[in-house]
Short mmCIF file of C-alpha atoms in Angstrom, two decimals:
data_model
loop_
_atom_site.label_atom_id
_atom_site.label_comp_id
_atom_site.label_asym_id
_atom_site.label_seq_id
_atom_site.Cartn_x
_atom_site.Cartn_y
_atom_site.Cartn_z
CA MET A 1 -80.09 -17.67 31.12
CA SER A 2 -77.06 -15.79 30.74
CA GLN A 3 -76.96 -12.40 29.25
CA SER A 4 -73.14 -12.21 29.05
CA THR A 5 -71.53 -11.06 26.08
CA THR A 6 -68.89 -13.60 24.69
CA THR A 7 -66.70 -13.76 21.84
CA ALA A 8 -67.06 -17.17 19.13
CA PRO A 9 -64.02 -19.00 19.62
CA PRO A 10 -62.31 -20.51 15.98
CA GLU A 11 -63.93 -23.74 15.10
CA GLN A 12 -61.72 -26.88 15.67
CA GLN A 13 -59.80 -28.13 12.25
CA ALA A 14 -59.97 -31.40 13.86
CA PRO A 15 -62.75 -33.47 13.96
CA ALA A 16 -64.36 -32.92 17.35
CA PRO A 17 -67.41 -32.64 19.36
CA ALA A 18 -69.02 -29.74 17.94
CA LYS A 19 -71.09 -28.61 21.62
CA ALA A 20 -67.76 -28.24 23.50
CA ALA A 21 -66.95 -24.47 24.16
CA SER A 22 -69.64 -23.27 21.73
CA PRO A 23 -71.31 -19.87 23.11
CA LEU A 24 -74.49 -20.37 21.11
CA GLY A 25 -77.13 -21.94 22.80
CA ASN A 26 -78.76 -25.19 22.37
CA GLY A 27 -82.54 -25.12 22.69
CA LEU A 28 -83.03 -26.95 19.52
CA LYS A 29 -85.32 -30.18 19.98
CA GLN A 30 -85.43 -33.48 17.80
CA ARG A 31 -89.17 -32.31 16.99
CA HIS A 32 -87.64 -28.66 15.87
CA LEU A 33 -85.02 -30.61 13.56
CA SER A 34 -87.41 -33.04 12.06
CA MET A 35 -89.54 -30.52 10.98
CA ILE A 36 -86.64 -27.79 10.09
CA ALA A 37 -85.34 -30.85 7.34
CA LEU A 38 -88.88 -31.20 5.54
CA GLY A 39 -90.43 -27.92 6.23
CA GLY A 40 -87.13 -26.10 4.98
CA VAL A 41 -87.82 -27.38 1.37
CA ILE A 42 -91.38 -26.67 0.94
CA GLY A 43 -91.01 -23.42 -0.09
CA ALA A 44 -93.04 -21.10 -2.84
CA GLY A 45 -90.74 -22.99 -5.05
CA LEU A 46 -92.73 -25.80 -5.14
CA PHE A 47 -96.31 -24.02 -4.73
CA VAL A 48 -95.99 -22.14 -7.78
CA GLY A 49 -92.49 -22.05 -9.50
CA SER A 50 -93.51 -25.74 -10.33
CA GLY A 51 -95.69 -24.52 -12.61
CA ALA A 52 -93.28 -23.46 -15.25
CA GLY A 53 -91.61 -26.37 -14.86
CA ILE A 54 -94.86 -28.30 -15.75
CA ALA A 55 -95.40 -26.30 -18.73
CA ALA A 56 -91.90 -27.23 -20.30
CA ALA A 57 -91.60 -30.80 -19.71
CA GLY A 58 -95.45 -31.74 -19.31
CA PRO A 59 -96.22 -35.05 -17.67
CA SER A 60 -92.21 -35.91 -17.26
CA ILE A 61 -91.93 -33.51 -14.85
CA VAL A 62 -92.72 -36.22 -12.55
CA LEU A 63 -89.24 -37.81 -14.31
CA ALA A 64 -87.47 -34.19 -13.66
CA TYR A 65 -88.66 -34.48 -9.98
CA ALA A 66 -87.52 -38.05 -9.26
CA VAL A 67 -84.11 -37.48 -11.00
CA SER A 68 -83.26 -34.22 -8.85
CA GLY A 69 -84.77 -35.72 -5.71
CA LEU A 70 -82.01 -38.11 -6.27
CA LEU A 71 -79.18 -36.49 -6.17
CA VAL A 72 -80.73 -34.04 -3.29
CA MET A 73 -80.56 -37.21 -1.30
CA PHE A 74 -77.07 -37.86 -2.19
CA VAL A 75 -76.22 -34.93 -1.44
CA MET A 76 -77.99 -34.93 2.03
CA ARG A 77 -77.20 -37.77 2.99
CA MET A 78 -73.39 -36.85 2.55
CA LEU A 79 -73.63 -33.69 4.45
CA GLY A 80 -75.72 -35.91 6.93
CA GLU A 81 -72.47 -38.08 7.14
CA MET A 82 -69.94 -34.85 7.88
CA SER A 83 -72.60 -33.36 10.21
CA ALA A 84 -73.04 -36.18 12.31
CA ALA A 85 -69.55 -36.48 12.67
CA ASN A 86 -68.54 -32.82 13.32
CA PRO A 87 -71.67 -30.55 14.05
CA ALA A 88 -70.87 -27.19 13.39
CA SER A 89 -72.70 -24.35 13.16
CA GLY A 90 -71.28 -23.47 9.32
CA SER A 91 -72.30 -26.71 8.29
CA PHE A 92 -70.98 -27.07 4.79
CA SER A 93 -68.51 -24.24 5.14
CA VAL A 94 -66.63 -26.01 8.14
CA HIS A 95 -66.20 -29.56 6.51
CA ALA A 96 -65.00 -27.70 3.28
CA ASP A 97 -62.44 -25.57 5.87
CA ARG A 98 -61.07 -29.00 7.10
CA ALA A 99 -61.48 -31.02 3.61
CA ILE A 100 -59.98 -28.48 1.22
CA GLY A 101 -58.46 -25.76 3.01
CA PRO A 102 -60.12 -22.14 4.73
CA TRP A 103 -60.03 -20.64 1.02
CA ALA A 104 -63.03 -23.19 0.29
CA GLY A 105 -64.93 -22.77 3.60
CA PHE A 106 -64.80 -18.85 3.00
CA THR A 107 -66.01 -19.59 -0.35
CA ALA A 108 -68.84 -21.66 0.11
CA GLY A 109 -69.67 -19.99 3.30
CA TRP A 110 -69.93 -16.55 2.06
CA MET A 111 -71.83 -17.67 -1.08
CA PHE A 112 -74.57 -19.12 1.06
CA TRP A 113 -74.38 -16.26 2.92
CA THR A 114 -75.31 -14.08 -0.05
CA LEU A 115 -78.25 -16.62 -1.48
CA LEU A 116 -79.84 -16.55 1.82
CA VAL A 117 -79.98 -12.49 2.38
CA VAL A 118 -81.05 -12.29 -1.47
CA GLY A 119 -83.74 -15.20 -0.70
CA VAL A 120 -85.03 -12.83 2.45
CA ALA A 121 -85.68 -9.98 0.15
CA ILE A 122 -87.30 -12.24 -2.20
CA GLU A 123 -89.64 -13.86 -0.11
CA ALA A 124 -90.22 -10.57 1.95
CA ILE A 125 -91.83 -8.77 -1.19
CA GLY A 126 -93.36 -12.28 -2.13
CA ALA A 127 -95.40 -12.07 0.95
CA ALA A 128 -96.07 -8.34 1.17
CA HIS A 129 -97.57 -8.73 -2.30
CA ILE A 130 -100.32 -10.87 -0.63
CA LEU A 131 -100.99 -9.24 2.29
CA ALA A 132 -101.42 -6.29 0.14
CA GLY A 133 -103.80 -7.68 -1.85
CA TRP A 134 -105.69 -8.92 1.03
CA PHE A 135 -105.84 -5.43 2.80
CA PRO A 136 -106.67 -2.83 0.18
CA GLY A 137 -104.65 0.39 0.14
CA THR A 138 -102.08 -0.41 2.01
CA PRO A 139 -98.08 -0.38 0.54
CA SER A 140 -96.29 -3.15 0.11
CA TRP A 141 -93.09 -1.41 1.38
CA MET A 142 -95.37 -1.26 4.69
CA TRP A 143 -95.84 -4.99 5.11
CA VAL A 144 -92.27 -5.61 4.18
CA LEU A 145 -90.77 -3.31 6.92
CA VAL A 146 -93.51 -5.27 9.64
CA LEU A 147 -91.98 -8.64 8.25
CA MET A 148 -88.74 -7.87 8.21
CA VAL A 149 -89.19 -6.45 11.89
CA VAL A 150 -91.57 -9.39 13.34
CA PHE A 151 -88.55 -11.97 12.58
CA THR A 152 -85.30 -10.14 13.06
CA VAL A 153 -86.49 -10.16 16.68
CA ALA A 154 -87.81 -13.29 16.59
CA ASN A 155 -84.12 -14.45 15.39
CA LEU A 156 -82.88 -11.88 18.14
CA GLY A 157 -84.31 -14.14 20.77
CA ALA A 158 -83.51 -17.78 22.41
CA VAL A 159 -83.05 -20.46 19.25
CA ALA A 160 -85.60 -22.18 20.81
CA ARG A 161 -87.82 -19.32 19.95
CA PHE A 162 -86.89 -20.03 15.78
CA GLY A 163 -87.36 -23.45 16.48
CA GLU A 164 -91.09 -23.25 17.62
CA PHE A 165 -91.58 -20.73 14.43
CA GLU A 166 -90.18 -22.92 11.80
CA PHE A 167 -91.99 -26.15 13.61
CA TRP A 168 -95.53 -24.66 13.29
CA PHE A 169 -94.84 -23.38 9.80
CA ALA A 170 -93.53 -26.62 9.05
CA ALA A 171 -96.67 -28.57 10.35
CA LEU A 172 -98.91 -26.08 8.33
CA LYS A 173 -97.36 -26.48 5.46
CA ILE A 174 -96.67 -30.25 5.66
CA GLY A 175 -100.74 -30.67 6.84
CA ALA A 176 -101.46 -28.76 3.23
CA ILE A 177 -99.29 -30.95 1.56
CA ALA A 178 -101.18 -34.27 3.05
CA LEU A 179 -104.46 -32.43 2.63
CA PHE A 180 -103.96 -31.95 -1.16
CA LEU A 181 -102.18 -35.76 -1.60
CA GLY A 182 -104.97 -37.14 0.16
CA LEU A 183 -107.63 -35.37 -1.88
CA GLY A 184 -105.56 -36.12 -5.28
CA VAL A 185 -105.68 -39.39 -4.55
CA LEU A 186 -109.20 -39.72 -4.46
CA ALA A 187 -109.49 -37.69 -7.23
CA VAL A 188 -107.23 -40.15 -9.21
CA LEU A 189 -109.37 -42.89 -8.27
CA GLY A 190 -112.53 -41.67 -8.98
CA LEU A 191 -113.60 -41.65 -5.24
CA LEU A 192 -113.92 -37.81 -4.48
CA PRO A 193 -117.81 -36.80 -4.93
CA GLY A 194 -118.57 -34.96 -7.93
CA THR A 195 -115.30 -36.31 -10.03
CA SER A 196 -114.33 -39.49 -12.22
CA SER A 197 -111.19 -40.88 -12.58
CA PRO A 198 -108.94 -39.19 -15.77
CA GLY A 199 -107.12 -42.57 -16.07
CA ALA A 200 -103.82 -42.13 -17.83
CA GLY A 201 -105.47 -39.56 -20.71
CA ASN A 202 -103.76 -36.74 -19.17
CA LEU A 203 -100.28 -38.51 -19.41
CA LEU A 204 -100.34 -39.47 -22.40
CA HIS A 205 -102.13 -37.46 -24.56
CA ASP A 206 -101.70 -33.83 -25.61
CA GLY A 207 -98.09 -34.81 -27.00
CA GLY A 208 -97.42 -38.11 -24.73
CA PHE A 209 -95.11 -38.16 -21.72
CA LEU A 210 -92.45 -36.11 -23.18
CA PRO A 211 -94.77 -33.54 -25.24
CA ASN A 212 -91.47 -30.93 -25.52
CA GLY A 213 -89.17 -33.54 -26.11
CA VAL A 214 -85.77 -34.01 -24.33
CA ASP A 215 -85.26 -29.96 -24.49
CA GLY A 216 -88.49 -30.12 -22.48
CA LEU A 217 -87.44 -32.38 -19.28
CA LEU A 218 -84.28 -30.52 -19.05
CA VAL A 219 -86.21 -27.38 -18.31
CA GLY A 220 -88.24 -29.18 -16.13
CA LEU A 221 -84.99 -30.64 -14.39
CA LEU A 222 -83.25 -27.35 -13.79
CA ALA A 223 -86.68 -25.75 -12.48
CA SER A 224 -86.87 -28.75 -10.05
CA VAL A 225 -83.29 -28.66 -8.74
CA VAL A 226 -84.02 -25.03 -7.34
CA ALA A 227 -87.53 -26.17 -5.89
CA TYR A 228 -84.91 -28.11 -3.44
CA GLY A 229 -83.10 -25.72 -2.09
CA GLY A 230 -83.51 -25.34 1.91
CA LEU A 231 -82.72 -28.48 3.14
CA GLU A 232 -79.38 -27.60 4.37
CA THR A 233 -80.54 -24.97 6.93
CA VAL A 234 -81.14 -28.82 9.12
CA THR A 235 -77.55 -29.37 9.56
CA ILE A 236 -76.54 -25.22 10.84
CA ALA A 237 -79.46 -25.82 13.29
CA ALA A 238 -78.24 -29.01 14.73
CA ALA A 239 -75.26 -27.26 16.33
CA GLU A 240 -77.82 -25.86 18.47
CA SER A 241 -79.74 -28.67 19.33
CA GLU A 242 -79.76 -30.51 22.50
CA ASP A 243 -78.03 -33.66 20.83
CA PRO A 244 -76.45 -32.67 17.41
CA VAL A 245 -75.14 -36.17 16.66
CA ARG A 246 -78.57 -38.08 17.13
CA GLY A 247 -80.38 -34.94 15.97
CA VAL A 248 -79.60 -34.74 12.50
CA ALA A 249 -78.54 -38.22 12.15
CA LYS A 250 -82.47 -38.77 12.46
CA ALA A 251 -83.61 -35.61 10.45
CA VAL A 252 -81.57 -36.66 7.46
CA ARG A 253 -82.78 -40.01 7.68
CA THR A 254 -86.17 -39.32 8.31
CA THR A 255 -86.55 -36.82 5.00
CA MET A 256 -85.23 -38.76 2.49
CA TRP A 257 -88.49 -40.54 1.92
CA ARG A 258 -90.80 -37.82 3.01
CA ILE A 259 -89.19 -35.80 -0.14
CA ALA A 260 -89.91 -38.56 -2.36
CA ILE A 261 -94.07 -38.25 -1.25
CA VAL A 262 -94.02 -34.28 -1.19
CA TYR A 263 -92.21 -33.74 -4.36
CA VAL A 264 -92.52 -36.51 -6.72
CA GLY A 265 -96.12 -37.38 -5.54
CA SER A 266 -97.67 -34.01 -5.94
CA MET A 267 -96.19 -33.96 -9.42
CA LEU A 268 -97.96 -37.02 -10.02
CA VAL A 269 -101.30 -36.05 -9.05
CA ILE A 270 -101.25 -32.38 -10.65
CA VAL A 271 -100.00 -34.04 -14.05
CA THR A 272 -102.75 -36.73 -13.61
CA LEU A 273 -105.58 -34.97 -12.94
CA LEU A 274 -104.67 -31.48 -14.86
CA PRO A 275 -103.49 -31.36 -18.84
CA TRP A 276 -99.94 -30.30 -18.50
CA ASN A 277 -100.80 -27.62 -20.65
CA ASP A 278 -103.80 -26.17 -19.14
CA PRO A 279 -103.45 -21.96 -18.96
CA ALA A 280 -104.26 -21.82 -15.24
CA VAL A 281 -100.91 -23.69 -14.30
CA THR A 282 -98.88 -21.02 -14.61
CA GLU A 283 -101.10 -18.17 -14.20
CA HIS A 284 -102.69 -19.24 -10.69
CA GLY A 285 -100.04 -21.95 -9.85
CA PRO A 286 -100.11 -25.73 -10.47
CA TYR A 287 -101.99 -26.63 -6.86
CA ALA A 288 -104.48 -23.59 -6.77
CA ALA A 289 -105.18 -24.73 -10.40
CA THR A 290 -105.78 -28.36 -9.24
CA LEU A 291 -108.18 -27.48 -6.17
CA ASP A 292 -110.50 -25.54 -8.58
CA ARG A 293 -110.47 -28.12 -10.63
CA LEU A 294 -111.36 -30.93 -7.94
CA GLY A 295 -114.52 -27.85 -6.60
CA ILE A 296 -112.69 -27.13 -3.95
CA PRO A 297 -114.27 -23.44 -2.97
CA ALA A 298 -111.76 -20.59 -2.74
CA ALA A 299 -109.15 -22.58 -4.06
CA GLY A 300 -106.86 -19.61 -5.02
CA GLN A 301 -107.23 -17.72 -1.18
CA ILE A 302 -106.64 -21.12 0.29
CA MET A 303 -103.03 -21.57 -1.61
CA ASN A 304 -102.44 -17.81 -1.04
CA VAL A 305 -102.60 -18.35 2.84
CA VAL A 306 -100.41 -21.52 2.45
CA ILE A 307 -97.56 -19.59 0.09
CA LEU A 308 -97.82 -16.96 2.55
CA ILE A 309 -96.86 -19.16 5.43
CA ALA A 310 -94.19 -20.70 3.02
CA LEU A 311 -92.74 -17.60 2.24
CA LEU A 312 -92.54 -16.39 6.23
CA SER A 313 -91.26 -19.90 6.96
CA ALA A 314 -88.43 -19.34 4.52
CA MET A 315 -87.73 -15.72 5.81
CA ASN A 316 -87.20 -17.19 8.99
CA ALA A 317 -85.16 -19.65 8.18
CA ASN A 318 -82.80 -17.55 6.01
CA ILE A 319 -82.20 -15.04 8.41
CA TYR A 320 -81.08 -18.07 11.25
CA GLY A 321 -79.38 -19.74 8.35
CA SER A 322 -77.14 -16.49 7.54
CA SER A 323 -77.08 -15.31 10.84
CA ARG A 324 -75.21 -18.80 12.08
CA MET A 325 -73.32 -19.32 8.61
CA ALA A 326 -71.56 -15.59 9.32
CA TYR A 327 -71.12 -16.40 12.85
CA SER A 328 -69.18 -19.46 11.94
CA LEU A 329 -67.33 -17.57 9.28
CA VAL A 330 -66.02 -14.97 11.48
CA ALA A 331 -65.07 -17.35 14.43
CA ARG A 332 -62.48 -19.25 12.00
CA GLY A 333 -61.23 -15.58 11.03
CA GLN A 334 -63.26 -14.95 7.77
CA GLY A 335 -65.18 -12.32 8.14
CA PRO A 336 -65.73 -9.34 10.44
CA LYS A 337 -64.78 -9.63 14.04
CA ALA A 338 -67.51 -7.93 15.42
CA LEU A 339 -70.26 -10.16 13.97
CA GLY A 340 -68.55 -13.48 16.25
CA LYS A 341 -69.79 -11.61 19.59
CA VAL A 342 -72.55 -13.80 21.33
CA SER A 343 -75.23 -12.68 23.65
CA GLY A 344 -77.52 -14.90 25.53
CA GLY A 345 -76.75 -17.77 23.51
CA VAL A 346 -77.27 -15.78 20.09
CA PRO A 347 -75.17 -14.07 17.79
CA ARG A 348 -77.26 -10.87 17.48
CA ARG A 349 -75.15 -8.91 15.84
CA ALA A 350 -74.57 -11.69 12.80
CA VAL A 351 -78.60 -11.78 13.06
CA LEU A 352 -79.27 -8.01 12.48
CA ALA A 353 -76.34 -7.70 9.73
CA SER A 354 -77.75 -10.39 7.87
CA ALA A 355 -81.62 -9.44 8.18
CA GLY A 356 -79.91 -5.76 7.70
CA PHE A 357 -78.41 -6.80 4.21
CA GLY A 358 -81.76 -8.51 3.59
CA PHE A 359 -83.65 -5.34 4.03
CA VAL A 360 -80.94 -3.21 1.66
CA THR A 361 -81.38 -5.86 -1.41
CA VAL A 362 -85.27 -5.40 -0.44
CA LEU A 363 -85.01 -1.46 -1.09
CA LEU A 364 -82.88 -2.47 -3.98
CA SER A 365 -85.97 -4.50 -5.85
CA TYR A 366 -88.03 -1.08 -5.64
CA TRP A 367 -85.31 1.20 -6.94
CA TYR A 368 -83.49 -0.66 -9.39
CA PRO A 369 -85.98 -3.45 -9.79
CA ASP A 370 -83.95 -4.48 -14.07
CA THR A 371 -80.34 -3.64 -13.09
CA LEU A 372 -79.20 -4.17 -9.46
CA PHE A 373 -81.69 -5.96 -8.26
CA ALA A 374 -81.77 -8.30 -11.30
CA TRP A 375 -77.85 -8.67 -11.09
CA LEU A 376 -78.03 -10.32 -7.47
CA LEU A 377 -80.93 -12.46 -8.58
CA ASN A 378 -78.59 -13.78 -11.55
CA MET A 379 -75.92 -13.99 -9.14
CA VAL A 380 -77.14 -16.52 -6.64
CA GLY A 381 -78.94 -18.23 -9.49
CA GLY A 382 -76.34 -21.46 -9.29
CA VAL A 383 -75.29 -20.87 -5.90
CA ILE A 384 -76.66 -23.94 -4.30
CA LEU A 385 -75.03 -26.08 -7.27
CA VAL A 386 -71.53 -25.10 -6.69
CA VAL A 387 -72.72 -25.41 -2.44
CA TRP A 388 -73.62 -28.91 -2.81
CA GLY A 389 -70.09 -29.27 -5.65
CA PHE A 390 -68.25 -28.28 -2.45
CA ILE A 391 -69.97 -30.88 0.18
CA ALA A 392 -69.67 -33.58 -2.68
CA VAL A 393 -65.70 -33.19 -2.35
CA SER A 394 -65.41 -32.42 0.95
CA GLN A 395 -66.97 -35.29 1.77
CA PHE A 396 -64.90 -37.76 -0.26
CA VAL A 397 -61.85 -36.66 1.66
CA LEU A 398 -63.56 -36.65 5.21
CA ARG A 399 -64.99 -39.84 4.57
CA ARG A 400 -60.83 -41.62 3.73
CA ARG A 401 -59.87 -39.18 7.10
CA LEU A 402 -62.59 -40.34 9.54
CA GLU A 403 -62.19 -43.64 8.40
CA ARG A 404 -58.58 -44.01 8.95
CA GLU A 405 -58.45 -41.80 12.53
CA ALA A 406 -62.27 -41.63 13.93
CA PRO A 407 -64.86 -44.54 12.11
CA GLU A 408 -66.40 -44.59 15.51
CA LYS A 409 -67.96 -40.98 14.10
CA LEU A 410 -69.19 -42.17 11.11
CA VAL A 411 -73.25 -42.64 12.70
CA VAL A 412 -74.48 -41.38 8.75
CA LYS A 413 -72.62 -42.92 5.65
CA MET A 414 -73.11 -42.44 2.57
CA TRP A 415 -74.53 -45.19 0.41
CA GLY A 416 -72.33 -47.05 -1.90
CA PHE A 417 -69.14 -44.82 -1.24
CA PRO A 418 -67.61 -43.37 -2.73
CA TYR A 419 -69.22 -44.22 -6.09
CA LEU A 420 -72.12 -42.81 -5.35
CA THR A 421 -70.14 -39.45 -4.19
CA TRP A 422 -68.91 -39.14 -7.62
CA VAL A 423 -72.14 -39.49 -9.23
CA ALA A 424 -73.36 -36.70 -7.23
CA LEU A 425 -70.23 -34.52 -7.98
CA ALA A 426 -71.00 -35.60 -11.84
CA GLY A 427 -74.68 -34.73 -11.52
CA VAL A 428 -73.89 -31.19 -10.04
CA ALA A 429 -71.34 -30.81 -12.95
CA GLY A 430 -73.74 -31.72 -15.46
CA VAL A 431 -76.70 -29.51 -14.45
CA LEU A 432 -74.40 -26.40 -14.48
CA VAL A 433 -73.55 -27.60 -18.19
CA LEU A 434 -77.24 -27.51 -19.06
CA MET A 435 -77.58 -24.33 -17.25
CA ALA A 436 -74.71 -23.18 -19.32
CA LEU A 437 -76.04 -24.31 -22.55
CA GLY A 438 -79.93 -22.75 -22.22
CA GLU A 439 -80.51 -19.33 -23.42
CA ASP A 440 -82.50 -18.19 -20.09
CA THR A 441 -80.03 -19.30 -17.53
CA ARG A 442 -76.45 -18.97 -18.86
CA THR A 443 -76.07 -15.64 -17.36
CA GLN A 444 -76.68 -17.10 -13.81
CA VAL A 445 -73.81 -19.42 -14.49
CA VAL A 446 -71.55 -16.72 -15.61
CA PHE A 447 -72.85 -14.21 -12.57
CA THR A 448 -72.68 -16.99 -10.31
CA GLY A 449 -68.83 -17.95 -11.68
CA GLY A 450 -68.12 -14.53 -11.32
CA LEU A 451 -69.16 -14.35 -7.33
CA THR A 452 -67.39 -18.17 -6.77
CA ALA A 453 -63.94 -16.85 -8.78
CA ALA A 454 -64.28 -13.84 -6.69
CA LEU A 455 -64.60 -15.23 -3.35
CA ALA A 456 -62.28 -18.06 -3.62
CA ALA A 457 -59.22 -15.29 -4.62
CA THR A 458 -60.28 -13.42 -1.42
CA GLY A 459 -60.28 -16.46 0.54
CA TYR A 460 -56.71 -17.89 -1.01
CA ALA A 461 -55.37 -14.82 -0.71
CA MET A 462 -56.63 -14.56 3.27
CA GLN A 463 -55.30 -18.22 3.73
CA ARG A 464 -51.88 -17.25 2.47
CA ARG A 465 -51.24 -14.23 4.35
CA ALA A 466 -52.60 -16.62 7.48
CA ALA A 467 -49.95 -18.94 6.83
CA ARG A 468 -46.88 -16.04 6.47
CA GLY A 469 -48.23 -15.59 10.11
#
């Protein structure tokens, strides 16, 4: 492997094979991409955060996850279409740049970068809390420091190292979900020793399928949308794979039905086996509560292990994704030039900058938990929805362009184009409206809107300056 240092060239504006002159490595294999695609979306938001959705929506949480899952499938299909036609380390940021203009690529890219580095802090704090509980007397900050160093070093190495980390993390998470679903289905059918089938009692009693009405369903819908974030990383990683076009096409296709099984299937098993208003659902998490109900020994600690793996996986993926997004933005003249240097096929300065900002946000969470850190959390609350909006608009524009100029590049096609593209865009807008109407989520919309406006204005000013030469 060469250790020479180069400066990243600008990403091409016209559709072109992405691997043509990229200094990035190409050590990711198909098995890595497939696991990144599936494992990236299975996080602590599913294992723990879904409890709040169940408490609000009751059994209708199954419908909420099904509806939001359909929206995510549309978004990923659109992103898969664009990424298979033009694989790039900046993924949707590059597509927005080409379809809408440099200001859009700048806005979408730096918004997603902010989301990821704030996510690094959240995951590091959560993982440190679990580890400190296992090793009494050790301070949480020590574990945060250890984890940040470990995953920064891992991402400074060849991209294949990141791929291996994510492959095994994802394999463990998927294995845990598969085991949970297997035990749950047996318990639902009354075939698990020591259990009897609950029938449809928990689904229809205690207020029925919609115990808190449409309002509760909407809260569950918002919770489920957040839980689906993470799939986008696979299209970023595809640019560093051995065969980007086939890799991203296969990863996107095989992920669709797996999402339905993992998310919707899990929610159905949980609300069938447990009363939706059981306090343990929110106190211990729905998965731990279900395992405990089934009499699985040490259910809480088993889930702590799974959650820790999910958090570490997300930390690793977020440092990787943020560094590649920063590299791509810099390569297009939309960030500090110093971060565009690549050594050994890895944008190491971008890795250090992204991990460093993540560590700063950890410190902010300790120093100013109710002010600066809360402000950051609110600021990124609706970012993923804005990014999905950029994806839908970009796909609409680029699909028309590809049909005219390079139809052979349409290896993956969005279903029902252009109608389902409009449906996806309307769905994104609808969720944002619901967030704006909700008392608990309105602040997130305001802060996210402020971030969007600030970045869009900056990006547009840079675009005008570049146009003037």
